[in-house]
PDB file of C-alpha atoms in Angstrom:
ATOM      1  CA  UNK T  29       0.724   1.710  14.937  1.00 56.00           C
ATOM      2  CA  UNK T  30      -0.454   2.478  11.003  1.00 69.00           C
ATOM      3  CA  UNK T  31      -3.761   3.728  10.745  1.00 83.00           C
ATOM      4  CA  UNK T  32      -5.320   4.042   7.354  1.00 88.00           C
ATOM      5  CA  UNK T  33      -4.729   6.401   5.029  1.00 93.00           C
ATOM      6  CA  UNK T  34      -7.504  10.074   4.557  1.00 94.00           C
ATOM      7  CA  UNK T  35      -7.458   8.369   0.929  1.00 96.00           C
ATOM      8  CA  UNK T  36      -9.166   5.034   2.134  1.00 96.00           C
ATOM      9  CA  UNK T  37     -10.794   6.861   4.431  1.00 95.00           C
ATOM     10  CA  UNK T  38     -12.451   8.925   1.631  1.00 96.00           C
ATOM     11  CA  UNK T  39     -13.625   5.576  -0.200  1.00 97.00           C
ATOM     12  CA  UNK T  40     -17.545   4.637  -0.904  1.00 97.00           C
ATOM     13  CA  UNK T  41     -18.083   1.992   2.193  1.00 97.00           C
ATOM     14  CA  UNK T  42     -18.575  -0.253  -0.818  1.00 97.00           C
ATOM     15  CA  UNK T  43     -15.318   0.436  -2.443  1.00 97.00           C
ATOM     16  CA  UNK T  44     -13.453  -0.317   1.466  1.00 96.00           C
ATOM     17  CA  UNK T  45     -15.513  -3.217   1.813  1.00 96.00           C
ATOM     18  CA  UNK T  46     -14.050  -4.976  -1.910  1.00 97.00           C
ATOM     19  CA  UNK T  47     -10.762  -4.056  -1.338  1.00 97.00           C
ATOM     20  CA  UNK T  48     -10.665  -5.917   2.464  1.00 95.00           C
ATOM     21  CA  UNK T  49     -11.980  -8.545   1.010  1.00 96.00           C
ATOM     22  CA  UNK T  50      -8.278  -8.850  -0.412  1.00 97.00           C
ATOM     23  CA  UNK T  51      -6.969  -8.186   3.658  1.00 95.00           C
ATOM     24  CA  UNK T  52      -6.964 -11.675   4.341  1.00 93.00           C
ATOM     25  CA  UNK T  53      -3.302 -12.836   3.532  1.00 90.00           C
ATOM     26  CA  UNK T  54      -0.440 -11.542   1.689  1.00 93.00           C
ATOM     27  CA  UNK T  55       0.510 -10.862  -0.548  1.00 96.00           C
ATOM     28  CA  UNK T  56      -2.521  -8.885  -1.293  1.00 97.00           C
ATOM     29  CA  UNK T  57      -3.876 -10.205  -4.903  1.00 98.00           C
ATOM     30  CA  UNK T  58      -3.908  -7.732  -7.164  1.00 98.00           C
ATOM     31  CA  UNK T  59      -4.648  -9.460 -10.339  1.00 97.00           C
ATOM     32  CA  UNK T  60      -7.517 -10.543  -8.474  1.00 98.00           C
ATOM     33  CA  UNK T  61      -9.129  -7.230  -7.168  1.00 98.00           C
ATOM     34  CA  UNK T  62      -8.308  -5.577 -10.926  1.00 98.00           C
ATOM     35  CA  UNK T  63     -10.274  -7.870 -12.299  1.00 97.00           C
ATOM     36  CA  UNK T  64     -12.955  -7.579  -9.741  1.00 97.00           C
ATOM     37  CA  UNK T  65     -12.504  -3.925 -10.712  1.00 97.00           C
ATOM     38  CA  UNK T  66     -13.101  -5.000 -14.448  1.00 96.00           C
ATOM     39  CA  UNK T  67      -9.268  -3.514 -14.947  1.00 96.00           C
ATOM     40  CA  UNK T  68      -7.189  -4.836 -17.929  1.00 95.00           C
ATOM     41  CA  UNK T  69      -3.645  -5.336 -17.035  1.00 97.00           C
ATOM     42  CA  UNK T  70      -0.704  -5.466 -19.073  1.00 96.00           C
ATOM     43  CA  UNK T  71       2.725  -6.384 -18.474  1.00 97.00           C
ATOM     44  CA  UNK T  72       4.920  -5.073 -21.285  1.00 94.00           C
ATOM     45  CA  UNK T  73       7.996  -2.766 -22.061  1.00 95.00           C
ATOM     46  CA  UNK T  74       7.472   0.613 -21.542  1.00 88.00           C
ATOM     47  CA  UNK T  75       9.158   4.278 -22.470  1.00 85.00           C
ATOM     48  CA  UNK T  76      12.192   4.731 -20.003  1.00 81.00           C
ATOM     49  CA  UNK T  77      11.829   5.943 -16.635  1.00 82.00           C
ATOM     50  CA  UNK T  78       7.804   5.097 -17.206  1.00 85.00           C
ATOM     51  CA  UNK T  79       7.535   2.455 -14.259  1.00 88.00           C
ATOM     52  CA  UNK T  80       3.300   2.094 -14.853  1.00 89.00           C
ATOM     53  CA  UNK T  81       0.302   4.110 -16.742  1.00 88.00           C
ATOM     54  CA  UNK T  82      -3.126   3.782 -16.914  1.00 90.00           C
ATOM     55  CA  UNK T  83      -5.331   4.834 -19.883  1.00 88.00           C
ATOM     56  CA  UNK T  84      -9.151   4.770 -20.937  1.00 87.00           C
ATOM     57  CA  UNK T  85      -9.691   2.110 -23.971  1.00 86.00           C
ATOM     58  CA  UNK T  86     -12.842   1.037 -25.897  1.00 84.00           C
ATOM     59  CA  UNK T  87     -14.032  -1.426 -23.253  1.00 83.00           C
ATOM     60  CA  UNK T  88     -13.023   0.767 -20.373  1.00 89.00           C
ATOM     61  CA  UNK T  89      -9.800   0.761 -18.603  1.00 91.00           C
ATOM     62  CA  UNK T  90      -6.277  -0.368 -18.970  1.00 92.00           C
ATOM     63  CA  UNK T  91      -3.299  -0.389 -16.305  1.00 92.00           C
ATOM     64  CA  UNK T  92       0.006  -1.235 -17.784  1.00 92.00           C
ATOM     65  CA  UNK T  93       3.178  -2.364 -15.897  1.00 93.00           C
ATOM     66  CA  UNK T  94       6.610  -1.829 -16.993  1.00 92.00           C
ATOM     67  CA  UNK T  95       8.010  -5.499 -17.030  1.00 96.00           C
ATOM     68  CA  UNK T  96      12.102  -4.122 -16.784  1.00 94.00           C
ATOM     69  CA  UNK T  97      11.003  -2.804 -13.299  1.00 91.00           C
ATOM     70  CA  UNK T  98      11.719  -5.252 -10.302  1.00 93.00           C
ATOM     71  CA  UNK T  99       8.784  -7.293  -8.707  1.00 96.00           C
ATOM     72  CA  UNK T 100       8.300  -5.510  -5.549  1.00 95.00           C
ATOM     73  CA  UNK T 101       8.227  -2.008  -7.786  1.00 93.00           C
ATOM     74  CA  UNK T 102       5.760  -3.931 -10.468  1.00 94.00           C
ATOM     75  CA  UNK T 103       3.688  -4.522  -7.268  1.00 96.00           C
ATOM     76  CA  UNK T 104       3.381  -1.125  -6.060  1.00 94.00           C
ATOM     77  CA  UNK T 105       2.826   0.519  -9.277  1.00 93.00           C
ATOM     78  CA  UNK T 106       0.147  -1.809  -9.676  1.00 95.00           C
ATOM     79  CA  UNK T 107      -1.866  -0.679  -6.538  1.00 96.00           C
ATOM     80  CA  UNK T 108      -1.100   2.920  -7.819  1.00 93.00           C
ATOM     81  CA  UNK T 109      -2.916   2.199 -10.949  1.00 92.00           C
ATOM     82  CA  UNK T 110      -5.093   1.160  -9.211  1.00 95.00           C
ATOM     83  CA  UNK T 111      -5.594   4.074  -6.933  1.00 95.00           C
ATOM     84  CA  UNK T 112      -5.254   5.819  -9.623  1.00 93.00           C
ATOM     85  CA  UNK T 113      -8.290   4.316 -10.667  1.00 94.00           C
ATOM     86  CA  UNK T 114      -9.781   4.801  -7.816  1.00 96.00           C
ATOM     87  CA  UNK T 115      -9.775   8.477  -7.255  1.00 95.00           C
ATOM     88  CA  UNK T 116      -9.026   9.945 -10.024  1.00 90.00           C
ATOM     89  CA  UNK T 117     -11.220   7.981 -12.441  1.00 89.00           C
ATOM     90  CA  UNK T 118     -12.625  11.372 -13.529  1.00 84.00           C
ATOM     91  CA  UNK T 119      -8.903  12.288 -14.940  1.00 81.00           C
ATOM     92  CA  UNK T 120      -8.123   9.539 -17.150  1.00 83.00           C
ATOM     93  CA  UNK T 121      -8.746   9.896 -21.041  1.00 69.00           C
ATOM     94  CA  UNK T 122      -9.372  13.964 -20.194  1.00 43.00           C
ATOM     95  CA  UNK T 123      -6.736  15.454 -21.635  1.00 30.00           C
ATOM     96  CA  UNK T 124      -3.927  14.401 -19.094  1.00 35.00           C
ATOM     97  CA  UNK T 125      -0.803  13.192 -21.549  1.00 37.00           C
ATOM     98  CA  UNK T 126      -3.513  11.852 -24.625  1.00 32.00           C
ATOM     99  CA  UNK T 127      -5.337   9.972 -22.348  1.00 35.00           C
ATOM    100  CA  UNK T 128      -2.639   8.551 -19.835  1.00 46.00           C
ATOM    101  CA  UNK T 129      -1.603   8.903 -16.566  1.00 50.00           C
ATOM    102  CA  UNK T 130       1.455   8.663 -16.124  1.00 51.00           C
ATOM    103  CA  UNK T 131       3.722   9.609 -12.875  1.00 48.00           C
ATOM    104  CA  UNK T 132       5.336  12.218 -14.217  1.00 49.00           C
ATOM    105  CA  UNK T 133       1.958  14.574 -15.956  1.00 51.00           C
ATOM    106  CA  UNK T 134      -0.175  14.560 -12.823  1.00 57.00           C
ATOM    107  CA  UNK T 135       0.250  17.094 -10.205  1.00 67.00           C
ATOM    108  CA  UNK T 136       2.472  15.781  -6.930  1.00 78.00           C
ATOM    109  CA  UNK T 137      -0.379  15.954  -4.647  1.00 84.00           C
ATOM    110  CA  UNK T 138      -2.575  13.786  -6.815  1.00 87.00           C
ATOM    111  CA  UNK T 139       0.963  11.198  -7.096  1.00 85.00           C
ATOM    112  CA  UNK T 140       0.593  11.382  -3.467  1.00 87.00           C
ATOM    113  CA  UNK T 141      -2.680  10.729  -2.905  1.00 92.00           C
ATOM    114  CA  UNK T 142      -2.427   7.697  -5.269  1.00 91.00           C
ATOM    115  CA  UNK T 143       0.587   6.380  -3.305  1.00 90.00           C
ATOM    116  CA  UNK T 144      -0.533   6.739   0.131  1.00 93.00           C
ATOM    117  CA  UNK T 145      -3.813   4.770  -1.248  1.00 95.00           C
ATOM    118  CA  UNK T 146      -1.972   1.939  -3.018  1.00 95.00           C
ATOM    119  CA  UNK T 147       0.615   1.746   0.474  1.00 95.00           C
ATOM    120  CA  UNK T 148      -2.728   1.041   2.266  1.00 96.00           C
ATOM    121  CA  UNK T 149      -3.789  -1.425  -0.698  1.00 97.00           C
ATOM    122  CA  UNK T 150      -0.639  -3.442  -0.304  1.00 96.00           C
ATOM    123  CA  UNK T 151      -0.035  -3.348   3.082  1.00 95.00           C
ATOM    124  CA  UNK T 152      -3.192  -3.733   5.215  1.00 93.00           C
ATOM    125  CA  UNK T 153      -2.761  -1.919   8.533  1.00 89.00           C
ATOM    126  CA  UNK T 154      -3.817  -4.660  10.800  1.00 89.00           C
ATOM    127  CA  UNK T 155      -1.620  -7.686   9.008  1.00 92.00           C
ATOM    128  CA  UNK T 156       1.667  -4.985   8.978  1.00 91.00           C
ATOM    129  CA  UNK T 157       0.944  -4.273  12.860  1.00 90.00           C
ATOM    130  CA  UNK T 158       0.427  -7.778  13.409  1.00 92.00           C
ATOM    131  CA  UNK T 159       3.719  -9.353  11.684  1.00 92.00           C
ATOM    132  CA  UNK T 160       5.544  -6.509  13.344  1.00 90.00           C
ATOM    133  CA  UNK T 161       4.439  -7.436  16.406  1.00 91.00           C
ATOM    134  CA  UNK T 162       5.190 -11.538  15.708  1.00 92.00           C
ATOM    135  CA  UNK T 163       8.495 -10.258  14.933  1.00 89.00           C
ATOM    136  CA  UNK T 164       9.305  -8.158  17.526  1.00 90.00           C
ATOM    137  CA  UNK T 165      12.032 -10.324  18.745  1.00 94.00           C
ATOM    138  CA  UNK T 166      14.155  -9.501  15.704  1.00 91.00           C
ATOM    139  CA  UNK T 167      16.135  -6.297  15.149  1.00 92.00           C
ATOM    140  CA  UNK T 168      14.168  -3.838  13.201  1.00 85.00           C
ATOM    141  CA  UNK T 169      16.437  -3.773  10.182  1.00 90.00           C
ATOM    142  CA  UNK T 170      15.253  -7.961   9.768  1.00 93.00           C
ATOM    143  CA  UNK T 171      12.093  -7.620  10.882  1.00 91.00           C
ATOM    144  CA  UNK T 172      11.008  -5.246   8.519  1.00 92.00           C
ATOM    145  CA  UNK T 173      12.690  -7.309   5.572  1.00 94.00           C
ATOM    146  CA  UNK T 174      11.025 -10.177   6.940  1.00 94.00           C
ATOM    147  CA  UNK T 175       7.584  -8.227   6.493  1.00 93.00           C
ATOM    148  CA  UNK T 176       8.253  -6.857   3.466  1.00 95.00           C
ATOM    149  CA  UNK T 177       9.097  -9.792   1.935  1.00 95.00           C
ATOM    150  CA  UNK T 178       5.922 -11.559   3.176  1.00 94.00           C
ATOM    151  CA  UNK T 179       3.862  -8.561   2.093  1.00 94.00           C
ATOM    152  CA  UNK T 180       5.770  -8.321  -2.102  1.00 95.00           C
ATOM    153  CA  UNK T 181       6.869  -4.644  -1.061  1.00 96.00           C
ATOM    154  CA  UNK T 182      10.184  -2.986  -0.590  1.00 94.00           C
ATOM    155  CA  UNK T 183      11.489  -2.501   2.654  1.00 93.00           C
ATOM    156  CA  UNK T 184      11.440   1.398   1.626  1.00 91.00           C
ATOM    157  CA  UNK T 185       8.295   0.862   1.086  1.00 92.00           C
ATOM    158  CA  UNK T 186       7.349  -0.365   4.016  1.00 92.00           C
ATOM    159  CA  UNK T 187       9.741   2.017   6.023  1.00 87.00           C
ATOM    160  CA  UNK T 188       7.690   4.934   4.337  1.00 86.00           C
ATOM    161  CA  UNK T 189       4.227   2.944   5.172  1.00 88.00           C
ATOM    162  CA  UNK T 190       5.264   3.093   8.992  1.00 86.00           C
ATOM    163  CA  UNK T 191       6.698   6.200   8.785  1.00 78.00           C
ATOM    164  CA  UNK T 192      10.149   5.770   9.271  1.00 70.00           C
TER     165      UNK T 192
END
């Protein structure tokens, strides 16, 4: 079964604590936990093959989401910003592409760490092991669409979130 992620695990007991508050049904509301975050978010055209940045601005921080890119991807690029955010606040507006993070000018392990964070953002371990388990009867190919789908991901995402 999942298990969270040495990302979450690193989290202020504080920080876990806000973001289950958003565990109790999917899909998990983002909009709602940036703005508990005090996040701007933007949905808006951006530079090709840029799927989501973040940057520093005057009244603190902005995540912006590349509206060409397909829901479920808008979704988990969202949660990345928001990992991003979340570990490696410290990063943004120092230097790293004039201020930006974006996928591409950050080193792969700190792409990782951002993605294995928003995975357990997105998909909460105990609601994925539960609807996989209510859906047990199905074969796995459905029954992983059938909790993606509930959960706004990609099946590949998903697949990668239970490690298959």
């Amino acid at each position: 079964m999942l298990n969270y992620s040495h990302e979450w695990q690193s989290l202020s007991d504080e920080v876990k604590a806000l973001l289950s508050k958003y565990h109790t049904e999917l899909p998990v509301k983002l909009g709602a936990l940036a703005k508990e975050l005090g996040l701007t978010v933007k949905v808006r055209t951006l530079e090709a093959g840029i799927s989501g940045k973040i940057l520093g601005v005057d009244f603190g921080y902005e995540i912006q989401i590349n509206k060409h890119e397909i829901k479920e991807r808008q979704r988990f690029t969202f949660a990345h910003e928001i990992s991003h955010y979340l570990l490696h606040r410290d990063l943004i507006g120092e230097g790293i592409s004039d201020t930006i993070l974006y996928r591409s000018a950050l080193s792969d392990s700190k792409e990782a760490e951002a993605n294995r964070l928003a995975a357990d953002i997105l998909m909460p371990k105990f609601i994925v092991n539960q609807l996989i388990n209510n859906n047990s009867d199905l074969p796995s190919v459905q029954q992983y669409e059938c909790v993606a789908k509930e959960s706004g991901v990609s099946v590949t995402a998903l697949n990668i979130r239970v490690g298959k």
